[in-house]
mmCIF file of C-alpha atoms and ligand atoms in Angstrom:
data_model
loop_
_atom_site.group_PDB
_atom_site.id
_atom_site.type_symbol
_atom_site.label_atom_id
_atom_site.label_comp_id
_atom_site.label_asym_id
_atom_site.label_seq_id
_atom_site.Cartn_x
_atom_site.Cartn_y
_atom_site.Cartn_z
ATOM 1 C CA MET E 22 -1.238 53.524 -6.130
ATOM 2 C CA SER E 23 -2.897 50.700 -8.070
ATOM 3 C CA PHE E 24 -4.795 48.050 -6.200
ATOM 4 C CA PRO E 25 -4.947 44.405 -7.253
ATOM 5 C CA ALA E 26 -7.929 43.621 -9.412
ATOM 6 C CA GLN E 27 -7.701 39.948 -8.529
ATOM 7 C CA ARG E 28 -7.778 38.868 -4.891
ATOM 8 C CA PRO E 29 -7.422 35.079 -4.475
ATOM 9 C CA ARG E 30 -7.132 35.673 -0.739
ATOM 10 C CA ARG E 31 -10.896 36.308 -0.597
ATOM 11 C CA LEU E 32 -11.557 32.588 -0.720
ATOM 12 C CA ARG E 33 -9.038 31.837 2.007
ATOM 13 C CA ARG E 34 -10.476 34.055 4.684
ATOM 14 C CA SER E 35 -12.323 31.538 6.824
ATOM 15 C CA PRO E 36 -12.328 27.811 7.482
ATOM 16 C CA ALA E 37 -15.812 27.660 5.968
ATOM 17 C CA LEU E 38 -14.652 29.306 2.744
ATOM 18 C CA ARG E 39 -11.563 27.150 2.531
ATOM 19 C CA ARG E 40 -13.676 24.065 3.098
ATOM 20 C CA LEU E 41 -16.079 25.116 0.337
ATOM 21 C CA VAL E 42 -13.365 25.499 -2.265
ATOM 22 C CA ALA E 43 -11.133 22.586 -1.246
ATOM 23 C CA GLU E 44 -10.208 20.643 -4.377
ATOM 24 C CA THR E 45 -9.088 17.556 -2.480
ATOM 25 C CA ARG E 46 -10.781 15.779 0.385
ATOM 26 C CA LEU E 47 -9.919 12.774 2.465
ATOM 27 C CA HIS E 48 -12.407 10.041 3.236
ATOM 28 C CA PRO E 49 -11.898 6.791 5.197
ATOM 29 C CA ALA E 50 -12.919 4.786 2.118
ATOM 30 C CA ASP E 51 -9.876 6.174 0.277
ATOM 31 C CA PHE E 52 -7.519 4.366 2.594
ATOM 32 C CA ILE E 53 -6.151 0.854 2.643
ATOM 33 C CA LEU E 54 -4.424 -0.290 5.819
ATOM 34 C CA PRO E 55 -1.468 -2.678 5.423
ATOM 35 C CA LEU E 56 -1.474 -5.310 8.204
ATOM 36 C CA PHE E 57 1.215 -7.826 9.141
ATOM 37 C CA VAL E 58 0.382 -11.214 10.620
ATOM 38 C CA ARG E 59 3.133 -13.384 12.010
ATOM 39 C CA GLU E 60 2.957 -17.092 12.581
ATOM 40 C CA GLY E 61 3.793 -18.495 15.997
ATOM 41 C CA ILE E 62 3.766 -15.428 18.233
ATOM 42 C CA ASP E 63 1.420 -15.083 21.177
ATOM 43 C CA ALA E 64 1.429 -11.296 21.555
ATOM 44 C CA PRO E 65 1.590 -8.509 18.986
ATOM 45 C CA ALA E 66 5.234 -7.629 18.317
ATOM 46 C CA PRO E 67 6.155 -3.951 17.927
ATOM 47 C CA ILE E 68 8.204 -2.993 14.860
ATOM 48 C CA SER E 69 10.865 -0.676 16.263
ATOM 49 C CA SER E 70 11.422 1.341 13.087
ATOM 50 C CA MET E 71 7.663 1.851 12.707
ATOM 51 C CA PRO E 72 6.434 3.041 16.101
ATOM 52 C CA GLY E 73 2.769 2.191 16.566
ATOM 53 C CA VAL E 74 2.803 -0.596 13.935
ATOM 54 C CA PHE E 75 2.811 -4.256 14.995
ATOM 55 C CA GLN E 76 3.280 -7.724 13.682
ATOM 56 C CA HIS E 77 -0.093 -9.156 14.627
ATOM 57 C CA THR E 78 -0.897 -12.503 16.098
ATOM 58 C CA GLU E 79 -3.586 -14.417 14.279
ATOM 59 C CA THR E 80 -6.028 -13.220 16.937
ATOM 60 C CA SER E 81 -5.029 -9.569 17.157
ATOM 61 C CA LEU E 82 -5.199 -9.416 13.352
ATOM 62 C CA LEU E 83 -8.920 -10.132 13.558
ATOM 63 C CA ASP E 84 -9.432 -7.267 15.987
ATOM 64 C CA ALA E 85 -7.472 -4.905 13.731
ATOM 65 C CA ALA E 86 -9.556 -5.987 10.742
ATOM 66 C CA GLU E 87 -12.747 -5.454 12.688
ATOM 67 C CA GLU E 88 -11.613 -1.982 13.652
ATOM 68 C CA ALA E 89 -10.776 -1.224 10.008
ATOM 69 C CA ARG E 90 -14.268 -2.320 9.045
ATOM 70 C CA ASP E 91 -15.919 -0.252 11.766
ATOM 71 C CA LEU E 92 -13.949 2.802 10.667
ATOM 72 C CA GLY E 93 -15.192 2.397 7.107
ATOM 73 C CA LEU E 94 -11.761 1.950 5.555
ATOM 74 C CA GLY E 95 -11.517 1.057 1.890
ATOM 75 C CA GLY E 96 -9.750 -2.165 2.760
ATOM 76 C CA ILE E 97 -6.799 -3.881 4.346
ATOM 77 C CA MET E 98 -3.717 -5.292 2.654
ATOM 78 C CA LEU E 99 -2.460 -8.462 4.323
ATOM 79 C CA PHE E 100 1.176 -9.510 4.610
ATOM 80 C CA GLY E 101 2.030 -12.872 6.162
ATOM 81 C CA ILE E 102 5.230 -13.787 7.984
ATOM 82 C CA PRO E 103 5.699 -17.565 8.115
ATOM 83 C CA ALA E 104 7.586 -19.464 10.806
ATOM 84 C CA GLN E 105 9.487 -21.465 8.169
ATOM 85 C CA ARG E 106 10.932 -20.214 4.914
ATOM 86 C CA ASP E 107 12.494 -22.055 2.021
ATOM 87 C CA ALA E 108 14.075 -21.350 -1.353
ATOM 88 C CA HIS E 109 10.766 -21.639 -3.195
ATOM 89 C CA GLY E 110 8.537 -19.808 -0.744
ATOM 90 C CA SER E 111 6.261 -22.831 -0.404
ATOM 91 C CA ALA E 112 4.476 -21.426 2.659
ATOM 92 C CA GLY E 113 2.898 -18.877 0.328
ATOM 93 C CA LEU E 114 1.281 -21.629 -1.730
ATOM 94 C CA ASP E 115 0.053 -23.675 1.205
ATOM 95 C CA PRO E 116 -3.696 -23.089 1.647
ATOM 96 C CA GLN E 117 -3.040 -23.554 5.378
ATOM 97 C CA GLY E 118 -0.012 -21.222 5.367
ATOM 98 C CA ILE E 119 -0.114 -18.127 7.551
ATOM 99 C CA LEU E 120 -1.250 -15.674 4.875
ATOM 100 C CA ASN E 121 -3.905 -17.878 3.319
ATOM 101 C CA ARG E 122 -5.422 -19.057 6.575
ATOM 102 C CA SER E 123 -5.436 -15.462 7.827
ATOM 103 C CA ILE E 124 -7.289 -14.289 4.725
ATOM 104 C CA ARG E 125 -9.899 -16.941 5.460
ATOM 105 C CA ALA E 126 -10.131 -16.077 9.163
ATOM 106 C CA VAL E 127 -10.420 -12.349 8.493
ATOM 107 C CA LYS E 128 -13.114 -12.844 5.886
ATOM 108 C CA GLU E 129 -15.046 -15.015 8.317
ATOM 109 C CA ARG E 130 -14.838 -12.297 10.930
ATOM 110 C CA VAL E 131 -15.563 -9.176 8.866
ATOM 111 C CA GLY E 132 -17.787 -10.525 6.096
ATOM 112 C CA ASP E 133 -18.394 -8.395 3.044
ATOM 113 C CA ASP E 134 -18.129 -5.054 4.802
ATOM 114 C CA LEU E 135 -14.368 -4.813 4.450
ATOM 115 C CA LEU E 136 -12.272 -5.525 1.386
ATOM 116 C CA VAL E 137 -9.476 -7.935 2.157
ATOM 117 C CA MET E 138 -6.554 -7.624 -0.217
ATOM 118 C CA SER E 139 -3.553 -9.901 -0.219
ATOM 119 C CA ASP E 140 0.052 -9.213 -1.112
ATOM 120 C CA LEU E 141 0.935 -11.601 -3.903
ATOM 121 C CA CYS E 142 4.689 -11.938 -3.703
ATOM 122 C CA LEU E 143 7.281 -14.432 -2.557
ATOM 123 C CA ASP E 144 9.673 -12.289 -0.543
ATOM 124 C CA GLU E 145 7.973 -12.933 2.792
ATOM 125 C CA PHE E 146 8.181 -16.668 2.135
ATOM 126 C CA THR E 147 11.639 -17.225 0.674
ATOM 127 C CA ASP E 148 14.692 -17.865 2.819
ATOM 128 C CA HIS E 149 16.765 -15.604 0.542
ATOM 129 C CA GLY E 150 14.183 -12.804 0.728
ATOM 130 C CA HIS E 151 13.812 -12.246 -3.021
ATOM 131 C CA CYS E 152 10.444 -11.794 -4.673
ATOM 132 C CA GLY E 153 10.838 -14.909 -6.777
ATOM 133 C CA VAL E 154 12.789 -18.127 -7.147
ATOM 134 C CA LEU E 155 16.444 -17.900 -8.096
ATOM 135 C CA ASP E 156 18.167 -19.278 -11.172
ATOM 136 C CA GLY E 157 21.648 -20.822 -11.126
ATOM 137 C CA THR E 158 23.322 -17.423 -11.063
ATOM 138 C CA GLY E 159 21.412 -15.984 -8.112
ATOM 139 C CA SER E 160 19.122 -13.837 -10.265
ATOM 140 C CA VAL E 161 15.371 -14.055 -9.879
ATOM 141 C CA ASP E 162 14.029 -16.393 -12.569
ATOM 142 C CA ASN E 163 11.162 -14.409 -14.063
ATOM 143 C CA ASP E 164 9.241 -17.144 -15.833
ATOM 144 C CA ARG E 165 9.508 -19.835 -13.165
ATOM 145 C CA THR E 166 8.355 -17.241 -10.665
ATOM 146 C CA LEU E 167 5.314 -16.497 -12.828
ATOM 147 C CA GLU E 168 4.153 -20.103 -12.492
ATOM 148 C CA ILE E 169 4.269 -19.777 -8.725
ATOM 149 C CA TYR E 170 2.482 -16.410 -8.735
ATOM 150 C CA ALA E 171 -0.313 -17.915 -10.829
ATOM 151 C CA GLN E 172 -0.850 -20.645 -8.230
ATOM 152 C CA MET E 173 -0.554 -18.166 -5.380
ATOM 153 C CA GLY E 174 -3.261 -16.001 -6.878
ATOM 154 C CA VAL E 175 -5.648 -18.938 -7.075
ATOM 155 C CA VAL E 176 -4.884 -20.069 -3.517
ATOM 156 C CA GLN E 177 -5.466 -16.543 -2.206
ATOM 157 C CA ALA E 178 -8.720 -16.174 -4.120
ATOM 158 C CA GLU E 179 -9.831 -19.549 -2.837
ATOM 159 C CA ALA E 180 -9.041 -18.415 0.712
ATOM 160 C CA GLY E 181 -11.425 -15.510 0.110
ATOM 161 C CA ALA E 182 -9.220 -12.586 -0.911
ATOM 162 C CA ASP E 183 -11.401 -9.869 -2.431
ATOM 163 C CA VAL E 184 -8.487 -8.416 -4.389
ATOM 164 C CA VAL E 185 -5.027 -9.844 -5.121
ATOM 165 C CA ALA E 186 -2.090 -7.475 -5.338
ATOM 166 C CA PRO E 187 1.004 -8.748 -7.168
ATOM 167 C CA SER E 188 3.977 -6.728 -5.920
ATOM 168 C CA GLY E 189 6.951 -8.668 -7.290
ATOM 169 C CA MET E 190 7.555 -6.701 -10.519
ATOM 170 C CA MET E 191 8.013 -9.816 -12.648
ATOM 171 C CA ASP E 192 7.351 -9.239 -16.350
ATOM 172 C CA GLY E 193 4.013 -10.692 -17.362
ATOM 173 C CA GLN E 194 2.756 -11.272 -13.820
ATOM 174 C CA VAL E 195 -0.642 -9.673 -14.312
ATOM 175 C CA ALA E 196 -1.385 -11.735 -17.422
ATOM 176 C CA VAL E 197 -0.545 -15.102 -15.864
ATOM 177 C CA ILE E 198 -2.406 -14.344 -12.641
ATOM 178 C CA ARG E 199 -5.483 -13.174 -14.583
ATOM 179 C CA GLN E 200 -5.420 -16.316 -16.706
ATOM 180 C CA ALA E 201 -5.036 -18.591 -13.682
ATOM 181 C CA LEU E 202 -7.817 -16.851 -11.770
ATOM 182 C CA ASP E 203 -10.145 -17.077 -14.760
ATOM 183 C CA ASP E 204 -9.330 -20.749 -15.352
ATOM 184 C CA ALA E 205 -10.162 -21.474 -11.714
ATOM 185 C CA GLY E 206 -13.491 -19.657 -11.934
ATOM 186 C CA HIS E 207 -12.338 -16.511 -10.124
ATOM 187 C CA HIS E 208 -13.042 -14.157 -12.989
ATOM 188 C CA ASN E 209 -14.569 -11.666 -10.552
ATOM 189 C CA VAL E 210 -11.472 -11.269 -8.380
ATOM 190 C CA PRO E 211 -9.767 -7.989 -9.331
ATOM 191 C CA ILE E 212 -6.024 -7.498 -9.623
ATOM 192 C CA LEU E 213 -4.450 -4.451 -8.028
ATOM 193 C CA ALA E 214 -1.115 -4.346 -9.849
ATOM 194 C CA TYR E 215 1.947 -2.797 -8.302
ATOM 195 C CA ALA E 216 2.670 -1.352 -11.734
ATOM 196 C CA ALA E 217 5.276 1.339 -11.113
ATOM 197 C CA LYS E 218 7.181 0.020 -8.140
ATOM 198 C CA TYR E 219 10.623 1.455 -7.606
ATOM 199 C CA ALA E 220 13.655 -0.144 -5.971
ATOM 200 C CA SER E 221 13.536 2.182 -3.003
ATOM 201 C CA ALA E 222 15.442 2.780 0.197
ATOM 202 C CA PHE E 223 12.123 3.964 1.609
ATOM 203 C CA TYR E 224 11.190 0.283 2.099
ATOM 204 C CA GLY E 225 13.860 -0.020 4.800
ATOM 205 C CA PRO E 226 11.589 -0.434 7.838
ATOM 206 C CA PHE E 227 9.407 -2.948 5.965
ATOM 207 C CA ARG E 228 12.349 -5.329 6.018
ATOM 208 C CA GLU E 229 12.100 -5.352 9.791
ATOM 209 C CA ALA E 230 8.320 -5.576 9.608
ATOM 210 C CA VAL E 231 8.502 -8.889 7.735
ATOM 211 C CA ASP E 232 11.838 -10.092 9.190
ATOM 212 C CA SER E 233 13.231 -10.085 5.673
ATOM 213 C CA GLN E 234 16.241 -12.278 5.001
ATOM 214 C CA LEU E 235 17.259 -10.231 1.970
ATOM 215 C CA SER E 236 20.893 -9.437 1.444
ATOM 216 C CA GLY E 237 21.520 -7.281 -1.569
ATOM 217 C CA ASP E 238 18.760 -5.432 -3.353
ATOM 218 C CA ARG E 239 15.930 -5.749 -5.858
ATOM 219 C CA ARG E 240 17.356 -3.572 -8.602
ATOM 220 C CA GLN E 241 17.150 -6.289 -11.216
ATOM 221 C CA TYR E 242 13.377 -6.284 -11.057
ATOM 222 C CA GLN E 243 12.068 -3.141 -9.358
ATOM 223 C CA MET E 244 12.336 0.146 -11.251
ATOM 224 C CA ASP E 245 15.234 2.521 -11.114
ATOM 225 C CA ALA E 246 14.572 5.823 -9.349
ATOM 226 C CA THR E 247 16.068 7.733 -12.274
ATOM 227 C CA ASN E 248 13.245 6.803 -14.659
ATOM 228 C CA ARG E 249 9.971 8.550 -15.314
ATOM 229 C CA THR E 250 8.870 7.531 -18.825
ATOM 230 C CA GLU E 251 9.446 3.873 -18.040
ATOM 231 C CA ALA E 252 6.711 4.041 -15.402
ATOM 232 C CA LEU E 253 4.179 4.725 -18.138
ATOM 233 C CA ARG E 254 5.360 1.661 -20.021
ATOM 234 C CA GLU E 255 4.983 -0.491 -16.912
ATOM 235 C CA VAL E 256 1.468 0.852 -16.366
ATOM 236 C CA GLU E 257 0.452 0.358 -20.002
ATOM 237 C CA LEU E 258 1.717 -3.212 -19.920
ATOM 238 C CA ASP E 259 -0.206 -3.989 -16.752
ATOM 239 C CA LEU E 260 -3.352 -2.428 -18.182
ATOM 240 C CA SER E 261 -3.002 -4.453 -21.369
ATOM 241 C CA GLU E 262 -2.536 -7.597 -19.267
ATOM 242 C CA GLY E 263 -5.796 -6.927 -17.458
ATOM 243 C CA ALA E 264 -4.963 -4.964 -14.307
ATOM 244 C CA ASP E 265 -8.144 -3.649 -12.690
ATOM 245 C CA MET E 266 -6.241 -1.066 -10.645
ATOM 246 C CA VAL E 267 -2.648 0.101 -10.789
ATOM 247 C CA MET E 268 -0.328 1.298 -8.074
ATOM 248 C CA VAL E 269 2.588 3.670 -7.766
ATOM 249 C CA LYS E 270 5.042 3.025 -4.973
ATOM 250 C CA PRO E 271 6.541 4.724 -2.967
ATOM 251 C CA ALA E 272 4.275 7.770 -2.884
ATOM 252 C CA SER E 273 5.749 11.008 -1.553
ATOM 253 C CA ALA E 274 9.052 10.965 -3.427
ATOM 254 C CA TYR E 275 7.249 9.813 -6.590
ATOM 255 C CA LEU E 276 4.392 12.292 -6.915
ATOM 256 C CA ASP E 277 5.515 13.150 -10.449
ATOM 257 C CA ILE E 278 5.083 9.499 -11.410
ATOM 258 C CA LEU E 279 1.716 9.370 -9.699
ATOM 259 C CA SER E 280 0.573 12.439 -11.585
ATOM 260 C CA ASP E 281 1.762 11.002 -14.918
ATOM 261 C CA VAL E 282 0.086 7.667 -14.238
ATOM 262 C CA ALA E 283 -3.189 9.286 -13.205
ATOM 263 C CA GLN E 284 -3.184 11.106 -16.551
ATOM 264 C CA ILE E 285 -2.973 7.968 -18.657
ATOM 265 C CA SER E 286 -4.766 5.402 -16.524
ATOM 266 C CA ASP E 287 -8.405 4.682 -17.183
ATOM 267 C CA VAL E 288 -8.574 2.485 -14.081
ATOM 268 C CA PRO E 289 -8.269 3.601 -10.443
ATOM 269 C CA VAL E 290 -4.758 4.491 -9.325
ATOM 270 C CA ALA E 291 -3.485 3.606 -5.862
ATOM 271 C CA ALA E 292 -0.356 4.921 -4.181
ATOM 272 C CA TYR E 293 1.546 3.328 -1.308
ATOM 273 C CA GLN E 294 2.873 5.593 1.433
ATOM 274 C CA VAL E 295 5.544 3.126 2.434
ATOM 275 C CA SER E 296 7.268 2.185 5.659
ATOM 276 C CA GLY E 297 10.117 4.691 5.315
ATOM 277 C CA GLU E 298 7.716 7.549 4.660
ATOM 278 C CA TYR E 299 5.884 6.586 7.834
ATOM 279 C CA ALA E 300 9.117 6.224 9.813
ATOM 280 C CA MET E 301 10.403 9.641 8.772
ATOM 281 C CA ILE E 302 7.235 11.413 9.846
ATOM 282 C CA GLU E 303 7.215 9.501 13.130
ATOM 283 C CA ALA E 304 10.861 10.291 13.847
ATOM 284 C CA ALA E 305 10.486 14.007 13.161
ATOM 285 C CA ALA E 306 7.258 14.179 15.152
ATOM 286 C CA ALA E 307 8.763 12.311 18.098
ATOM 287 C CA ASN E 308 11.459 14.963 18.245
ATOM 288 C CA GLY E 309 8.881 17.710 18.232
ATOM 289 C CA TRP E 310 10.244 18.984 14.902
ATOM 290 C CA VAL E 311 6.959 18.828 13.002
ATOM 291 C CA ASP E 312 3.300 18.858 13.928
ATOM 292 C CA ARG E 313 2.491 15.178 13.531
ATOM 293 C CA ARG E 314 -1.175 15.310 12.653
ATOM 294 C CA ALA E 315 -0.788 18.234 10.279
ATOM 295 C CA VAL E 316 2.106 16.572 8.463
ATOM 296 C CA VAL E 317 0.299 13.244 8.186
ATOM 297 C CA LEU E 318 -2.794 14.896 6.731
ATOM 298 C CA GLU E 319 -0.789 17.110 4.405
ATOM 299 C CA SER E 320 1.203 14.124 3.124
ATOM 300 C CA LEU E 321 -2.023 12.258 2.343
ATOM 301 C CA ILE E 322 -3.658 15.299 0.745
ATOM 302 C CA ALA E 323 -0.593 15.647 -1.478
ATOM 303 C CA ILE E 324 -0.802 12.016 -2.576
ATOM 304 C CA ARG E 325 -4.501 12.348 -3.374
ATOM 305 C CA ARG E 326 -3.960 15.705 -5.092
ATOM 306 C CA ALA E 327 -1.278 14.183 -7.325
ATOM 307 C CA GLY E 328 -3.866 11.732 -8.615
ATOM 308 C CA ALA E 329 -4.260 8.749 -6.304
ATOM 309 C CA THR E 330 -7.766 7.388 -5.940
ATOM 310 C CA ASN E 331 -6.681 5.271 -2.985
ATOM 311 C CA VAL E 332 -3.777 5.403 -0.596
ATOM 312 C CA LEU E 333 -2.194 2.500 1.205
ATOM 313 C CA THR E 334 -0.963 3.974 4.454
ATOM 314 C CA TYR E 335 -0.049 2.819 7.937
ATOM 315 C CA TYR E 336 -1.984 5.866 9.129
ATOM 316 C CA ALA E 337 -5.277 4.637 7.640
ATOM 317 C CA ALA E 338 -7.076 3.783 10.894
ATOM 318 C CA GLU E 339 -5.809 6.791 12.793
ATOM 319 C CA VAL E 340 -6.744 9.213 10.017
ATOM 320 C CA ALA E 341 -10.187 7.638 9.738
ATOM 321 C CA ARG E 342 -10.666 8.329 13.470
ATOM 322 C CA TRP E 343 -9.598 11.941 12.971
ATOM 323 C CA LEU E 344 -12.022 12.268 10.084
ATOM 324 C CA GLN E 345 -14.832 10.851 12.213
ATOM 325 C CA ASN E 346 -14.124 13.534 14.761
ATOM 326 C CA LYS E 347 -14.293 16.071 11.948
ATOM 327 C CA ASP E 348 -10.658 17.000 12.332
ATOM 328 C CA THR E 349 -10.468 17.427 8.611
ATOM 329 C CA THR E 350 -8.706 20.743 8.355
ATOM 330 C CA ALA E 351 -5.469 19.481 6.997
ATOM 331 C CA PRO E 352 -2.497 21.746 7.211
ATOM 332 C CA SER E 353 -4.169 24.950 8.258
ATOM 333 C CA SER E 354 -5.072 26.243 11.667
ATOM 334 C CA SER E 355 -8.707 26.993 12.345
ATOM 335 C CA ALA E 356 -8.305 30.702 12.945
ATOM 336 C CA PRO E 357 -9.047 33.067 10.095
ATOM 337 C CA HIS E 358 -5.952 35.018 9.222
ATOM 338 C CA SER E 359 -5.825 38.652 8.523
HETATM 339 C C1 LIG R 13 7.000 -6.937 -1.433
HETATM 340 C C2 LIG R 13 6.629 -5.654 -0.786
HETATM 341 C C3 LIG R 13 7.496 -4.718 -0.197
HETATM 342 C C4 LIG R 13 6.690 -3.689 0.301
HETATM 343 C C5 LIG R 13 5.376 -4.018 0.021
HETATM 344 N N1 LIG R 13 5.360 -5.227 -0.677
HETATM 345 C C6 LIG R 13 8.955 -4.783 -0.007
HETATM 346 C C7 LIG R 13 9.849 -4.627 -1.156
HETATM 347 O O1 LIG R 13 9.422 -4.583 -2.317
HETATM 348 O O2 LIG R 13 11.054 -4.576 -0.939
HETATM 349 C C8 LIG R 13 7.188 -2.470 1.005
HETATM 350 C C9 LIG R 13 6.138 -1.727 1.765
HETATM 351 C C10 LIG R 13 6.678 -0.716 2.697
HETATM 352 O O3 LIG R 13 7.881 -0.394 2.717
HETATM 353 O O4 LIG R 13 5.864 -0.185 3.477
HETATM 354 N N2 LIG R 13 6.217 -8.003 -0.938
#
């Protein structure tokens, strides 16, 4: 009988050994917590398809931001839900609109210890729910939308956003936002570009989270799930336009894209574990079908392992608390196996 000369199992024998040789680790600073703030409500409103996630009031948002800071998160990503919407999304341009005044209020509360990022898109502000303004045929007018994005970027930077994150997938958006920020003296505000953003059914619960008015879909501007090479083109374009960081979205069903992008990107790569990814884990866990904490950690490990520097996730605060308590053993149990 011949015995194996190579025994990879040697390094798996104990938690201490596995910890020593772990190739991927999670740290609170890796995570960015998306937060929703809704105008005109006086108590946080639960989002039924995302158990544990709320539309914040302007006050509860500040507490959530403070908690994110105290947990040492990498940042928060703010989404605003205005009381009034119109065809042009004007509430997004109003310095006193819900998103912009919340950026200001959060920055006042948390100071420089927490990065405040803002979603730069029109879909929360338009009455038709599209990410830009419409032309005569009902399509999103790319170039007129760019003009609005440029102004939005400046208004958000002026409100104090540390990073702006254009998520509308308009062609040329990074270039016009960079130019507008520079012209207004905000040359130090980085752009986190949603570079490879797919038209995805995994955004379903987000529609409830922002009370989206969208009928139809975003397939004329977000990427088609069938395409892999095209993601590299989108990333290269955004890099050439001046993106400081690029994002892949969604995450779990697009780990191949994330891995490809990490290979070619010379700037940090973020990935967004989106609302539907969260909802699926929550639903399975609520039924007792999976071990919630283990699955959450494994999903985040996988996203980091595929190449993400940072992960936007609704689990950010909870995972940071687990990490503080040293519950870092991701999918494995603590007992050594024989
Ligand atoms: C657009 C935007 C969306 C999400 C983040 N930014 C919605 C969309 O593109 O349809 C989805 C995030 C999620 O599902 O968690 N402003």
